[in-house]
């Protein structure tokens, strides 16, 4: 062999080796992206999918006729699909299927091609392509993906027993169990199937890795609550006490159920469940203490009740959000004490209670105390309007509107009625300066 011929063979072998390494590395990145996506870390997954797209697209462009080109196209198409590029994915997967060297590879490419068509709103094409794939040799994870997709497509219209069966079958693959369970829950809510929704939630709570998808589960259960009522949503989460999730997620899902009970009006049950979580450790315990404090502050009508959250929060005072609540409570107490000599302190206390402490009824009391001290004060109407905004009782609304009738010419009342007054800007600036003088803020 001549030196030139040897160099040419070496270049070909080097190119093939580089192609192989690119494919191998891209496959590892894709597998990592899949794990991130299934754990709900979509942003991290997207970065990795885009990396796979870049690597495989460059590799294919450099050697489109290489023996490994069909495999690269298959990986490129799946990464594009996950990255939200279904049209590009369909093109790559169509070519991958056409150039596949085995029946299995062709069928697998068709499964993901069907998924791309579904993303492009071509339901008819997706169904036809998926059926073609399943007539071939589909195995492993691709088979689970096919069942998940077929179940979703069947249930995109009316409830269909075969569709539910396909979703159940998709859970056979460990990698797709949680994803299939979440899709089962989503479609159960969409079709008004309460018992199926309960089964889906119970299934997810029994899966150890499903805790990473708590945000998605919570969003779906809240959607159910907005349709069926919060008591029904809390009932869906009935298995939260026996979940097999890890300790941090176990506490968070129990706290989620406590919040649903609270929304449903079962405040005793909610506090009892949240209280059990609060006695634990970690982030769930912090969240539980903040939740319990938030419920107490939301209902507090006097400073004594508001201050009672301090012993609850002090054990976790190192947490920034807890510190913010304690600092706001300190400010309310300090401003309220100022109000005994300078009534504007009550106005300052009311604003902090409303805006930073999450205590609207306590704020209402301070606003009214300020307005009652001198009803002719130019900021009394502003305080009454603020009290009106924080009130929940319709009768209270009527009473406050009646009081505001005595202030028809107030710039604040005019503005509330859609008739802004230039004088209000001057009043606001003077109020800002006076509040700063007495509170130092």
PDB file of N, CA and C in Angstrom, residues 210-255:
ATOM      1  N   UNK A 210     -41.694   8.972  42.655  1.00  0.00           N
ATOM      2  CA  UNK A 210     -42.693   9.958  42.234  1.00  0.00           C
ATOM      3  C   UNK A 210     -42.635  11.236  43.060  1.00  0.00           C
ATOM      4  N   UNK A 211     -41.966  11.199  44.200  1.00  0.00           N
ATOM      5  CA  UNK A 211     -41.864  12.407  45.016  1.00  0.00           C
ATOM      6  C   UNK A 211     -41.208  13.557  44.284  1.00  0.00           C
ATOM      7  N   UNK A 212     -40.341  13.227  43.332  1.00  0.00           N
ATOM      8  CA  UNK A 212     -39.681  14.289  42.563  1.00  0.00           C
ATOM      9  C   UNK A 212     -40.652  15.037  41.660  1.00  0.00           C
ATOM     10  N   UNK A 213     -41.821  14.456  41.434  1.00  0.00           N
ATOM     11  CA  UNK A 213     -42.827  15.105  40.586  1.00  0.00           C
ATOM     12  C   UNK A 213     -43.989  15.652  41.413  1.00  0.00           C
ATOM     13  N   UNK A 214     -43.707  15.984  42.669  1.00  0.00           N
ATOM     14  CA  UNK A 214     -44.764  16.505  43.539  1.00  0.00           C
ATOM     15  C   UNK A 214     -45.416  17.754  42.958  1.00  0.00           C
ATOM     16  N   UNK A 215     -44.628  18.642  42.359  1.00  0.00           N
ATOM     17  CA  UNK A 215     -45.195  19.875  41.798  1.00  0.00           C
ATOM     18  C   UNK A 215     -46.242  19.560  40.730  1.00  0.00           C
ATOM     19  N   UNK A 216     -45.928  18.598  39.858  1.00  0.00           N
ATOM     20  CA  UNK A 216     -46.880  18.220  38.805  1.00  0.00           C
ATOM     21  C   UNK A 216     -48.110  17.563  39.407  1.00  0.00           C
ATOM     22  N   UNK A 217     -47.892  16.663  40.347  1.00  0.00           N
ATOM     23  CA  UNK A 217     -49.012  16.007  41.019  1.00  0.00           C
ATOM     24  C   UNK A 217     -49.899  17.036  41.702  1.00  0.00           C
ATOM     25  N   UNK A 218     -49.286  17.966  42.399  1.00  0.00           N
ATOM     26  CA  UNK A 218     -50.041  19.004  43.101  1.00  0.00           C
ATOM     27  C   UNK A 218     -50.858  19.843  42.129  1.00  0.00           C
ATOM     28  N   UNK A 219     -50.264  20.200  40.998  1.00  0.00           N
ATOM     29  CA  UNK A 219     -50.977  21.013  40.009  1.00  0.00           C
ATOM     30  C   UNK A 219     -52.207  20.277  39.477  1.00  0.00           C
ATOM     31  N   UNK A 220     -52.069  18.983  39.231  1.00  0.00           N
ATOM     32  CA  UNK A 220     -53.197  18.203  38.716  1.00  0.00           C
ATOM     33  C   UNK A 220     -54.285  18.033  39.771  1.00  0.00           C
ATOM     34  N   UNK A 221     -53.886  17.817  41.012  1.00  0.00           N
ATOM     35  CA  UNK A 221     -54.867  17.664  42.086  1.00  0.00           C
ATOM     36  C   UNK A 221     -55.594  18.989  42.325  1.00  0.00           C
ATOM     37  N   UNK A 222     -54.875  20.096  42.217  1.00  0.00           N
ATOM     38  CA  UNK A 222     -55.535  21.397  42.365  1.00  0.00           C
ATOM     39  C   UNK A 222     -56.509  21.655  41.216  1.00  0.00           C
ATOM     40  N   UNK A 223     -56.159  21.183  40.025  1.00  0.00           N
ATOM     41  CA  UNK A 223     -57.106  21.308  38.921  1.00  0.00           C
ATOM     42  C   UNK A 223     -58.371  20.517  39.239  1.00  0.00           C
ATOM     43  N   UNK A 224     -58.195  19.319  39.796  1.00  0.00           N
ATOM     44  CA  UNK A 224     -59.352  18.515  40.197  1.00  0.00           C
ATOM     45  C   UNK A 224     -60.162  19.256  41.254  1.00  0.00           C
ATOM     46  N   UNK A 225     -59.462  19.902  42.195  1.00  0.00           N
ATOM     47  CA  UNK A 225     -60.155  20.632  43.250  1.00  0.00           C
ATOM     48  C   UNK A 225     -60.973  21.791  42.713  1.00  0.00           C
ATOM     49  N   UNK A 226     -60.455  22.465  41.692  1.00  0.00           N
ATOM     50  CA  UNK A 226     -61.194  23.587  41.107  1.00  0.00           C
ATOM     51  C   UNK A 226     -62.456  23.119  40.397  1.00  0.00           C
ATOM     52  N   UNK A 227     -62.490  21.834  40.019  1.00  0.00           N
ATOM     53  CA  UNK A 227     -63.658  21.280  39.324  1.00  0.00           C
ATOM     54  C   UNK A 227     -64.595  20.575  40.288  1.00  0.00           C
ATOM     55  N   UNK A 228     -64.046  19.721  41.145  1.00  0.00           N
ATOM     56  CA  UNK A 228     -64.859  18.853  42.012  1.00  0.00           C
ATOM     57  C   UNK A 228     -64.995  19.377  43.435  1.00  0.00           C
ATOM     58  N   UNK A 229     -64.229  20.411  43.778  1.00  0.00           N
ATOM     59  CA  UNK A 229     -64.262  20.931  45.141  1.00  0.00           C
ATOM     60  C   UNK A 229     -63.029  20.477  45.911  1.00  0.00           C
ATOM     61  N   UNK A 230     -62.653  21.274  46.922  1.00  0.00           N
ATOM     62  CA  UNK A 230     -61.419  20.999  47.654  1.00  0.00           C
ATOM     63  C   UNK A 230     -61.528  19.761  48.531  1.00  0.00           C
ATOM     64  N   UNK A 231     -62.712  19.447  49.006  1.00  0.00           N
ATOM     65  CA  UNK A 231     -62.861  18.223  49.805  1.00  0.00           C
ATOM     66  C   UNK A 231     -62.559  17.003  48.949  1.00  0.00           C
ATOM     67  N   UNK A 232     -63.028  17.016  47.714  1.00  0.00           N
ATOM     68  CA  UNK A 232     -62.755  15.900  46.798  1.00  0.00           C
ATOM     69  C   UNK A 232     -61.265  15.817  46.499  1.00  0.00           C
ATOM     70  N   UNK A 233     -60.606  16.965  46.334  1.00  0.00           N
ATOM     71  CA  UNK A 233     -59.168  16.971  46.061  1.00  0.00           C
ATOM     72  C   UNK A 233     -58.395  16.408  47.244  1.00  0.00           C
ATOM     73  N   UNK A 234     -58.792  16.788  48.463  1.00  0.00           N
ATOM     74  CA  UNK A 234     -58.134  16.248  49.656  1.00  0.00           C
ATOM     75  C   UNK A 234     -58.344  14.735  49.746  1.00  0.00           C
ATOM     76  N   UNK A 235     -59.520  14.298  49.336  1.00  0.00           N
ATOM     77  CA  UNK A 235     -59.822  12.867  49.359  1.00  0.00           C
ATOM     78  C   UNK A 235     -58.931  12.099  48.377  1.00  0.00           C
ATOM     79  N   UNK A 236     -58.624  12.714  47.228  1.00  0.00           N
ATOM     80  CA  UNK A 236     -57.725  12.064  46.265  1.00  0.00           C
ATOM     81  C   UNK A 236     -56.376  11.758  46.898  1.00  0.00           C
ATOM     82  N   UNK A 237     -55.959  12.624  47.831  1.00  0.00           N
ATOM     83  CA  UNK A 237     -54.646  12.479  48.458  1.00  0.00           C
ATOM     84  C   UNK A 237     -54.712  11.663  49.743  1.00  0.00           C
ATOM     85  N   UNK A 238     -55.769  10.884  49.893  1.00  0.00           N
ATOM     86  CA  UNK A 238     -55.975  10.136  51.130  1.00  0.00           C
ATOM     87  C   UNK A 238     -54.833   9.202  51.488  1.00  0.00           C
ATOM     88  N   UNK A 239     -54.089   8.723  50.485  1.00  0.00           N
ATOM     89  CA  UNK A 239     -52.995   7.783  50.748  1.00  0.00           C
ATOM     90  C   UNK A 239     -51.702   8.486  51.131  1.00  0.00           C
ATOM     91  N   UNK A 240     -51.745   9.804  51.325  1.00  0.00           N
ATOM     92  CA  UNK A 240     -50.515  10.549  51.632  1.00  0.00           C
ATOM     93  C   UNK A 240     -49.851  10.046  52.909  1.00  0.00           C
ATOM     94  N   UNK A 241     -50.649   9.613  53.901  1.00  0.00           N
ATOM     95  CA  UNK A 241     -50.077   9.148  55.165  1.00  0.00           C
ATOM     96  C   UNK A 241     -49.301   7.850  55.013  1.00  0.00           C
ATOM     97  N   UNK A 242     -49.603   7.071  53.984  1.00  0.00           N
ATOM     98  CA  UNK A 242     -48.941   5.779  53.812  1.00  0.00           C
ATOM     99  C   UNK A 242     -48.011   5.760  52.603  1.00  0.00           C
ATOM    100  N   UNK A 243     -47.658   6.934  52.093  1.00  0.00           N
ATOM    101  CA  UNK A 243     -46.816   6.995  50.908  1.00  0.00           C
ATOM    102  C   UNK A 243     -45.456   6.352  51.143  1.00  0.00           C
ATOM    103  N   UNK A 244     -44.871   5.857  50.056  1.00  0.00           N
ATOM    104  CA  UNK A 244     -43.556   5.224  50.135  1.00  0.00           C
ATOM    105  C   UNK A 244     -42.445   6.183  49.687  1.00  0.00           C
ATOM    106  N   UNK A 245     -42.771   7.449  49.556  1.00  0.00           N
ATOM    107  CA  UNK A 245     -41.771   8.421  49.149  1.00  0.00           C
ATOM    108  C   UNK A 245     -40.696   8.571  50.221  1.00  0.00           C
ATOM    109  N   UNK A 246     -39.573   9.222  49.858  1.00  0.00           N
ATOM    110  CA  UNK A 246     -38.533   9.468  50.847  1.00  0.00           C
ATOM    111  C   UNK A 246     -39.023  10.518  51.852  1.00  0.00           C
ATOM    112  N   UNK A 247     -38.291  10.638  52.961  1.00  0.00           N
ATOM    113  CA  UNK A 247     -38.760  11.454  54.082  1.00  0.00           C
ATOM    114  C   UNK A 247     -39.082  12.907  53.709  1.00  0.00           C
ATOM    115  N   UNK A 248     -38.203  13.629  52.987  1.00  0.00           N
ATOM    116  CA  UNK A 248     -38.527  15.028  52.667  1.00  0.00           C
ATOM    117  C   UNK A 248     -39.798  15.163  51.839  1.00  0.00           C
ATOM    118  N   UNK A 249     -39.930  14.350  50.794  1.00  0.00           N
ATOM    119  CA  UNK A 249     -41.117  14.434  49.944  1.00  0.00           C
ATOM    120  C   UNK A 249     -42.365  13.931  50.674  1.00  0.00           C
ATOM    121  N   UNK A 250     -42.176  12.980  51.571  1.00  0.00           N
ATOM    122  CA  UNK A 250     -43.316  12.464  52.338  1.00  0.00           C
ATOM    123  C   UNK A 250     -43.936  13.585  53.167  1.00  0.00           C
ATOM    124  N   UNK A 251     -43.085  14.370  53.829  1.00  0.00           N
ATOM    125  CA  UNK A 251     -43.602  15.480  54.623  1.00  0.00           C
ATOM    126  C   UNK A 251     -44.284  16.526  53.757  1.00  0.00           C
ATOM    127  N   UNK A 252     -43.715  16.804  52.590  1.00  0.00           N
ATOM    128  CA  UNK A 252     -44.283  17.837  51.718  1.00  0.00           C
ATOM    129  C   UNK A 252     -45.631  17.421  51.146  1.00  0.00           C
ATOM    130  N   UNK A 253     -45.791  16.141  50.810  1.00  0.00           N
ATOM    131  CA  UNK A 253     -47.082  15.721  50.252  1.00  0.00           C
ATOM    132  C   UNK A 253     -48.154  15.690  51.338  1.00  0.00           C
ATOM    133  N   UNK A 254     -47.771  15.372  52.559  1.00  0.00           N
ATOM    134  CA  UNK A 254     -48.741  15.436  53.661  1.00  0.00           C
ATOM    135  C   UNK A 254     -49.150  16.879  53.938  1.00  0.00           C
ATOM    136  N   UNK A 255     -48.190  17.780  53.823  1.00  0.00           N
ATOM    137  CA  UNK A 255     -48.516  19.197  54.002  1.00  0.00           C
ATOM    138  C   UNK A 255     -49.419  19.673  52.872  1.00  0.00           C
TER     139      UNK A 255
END
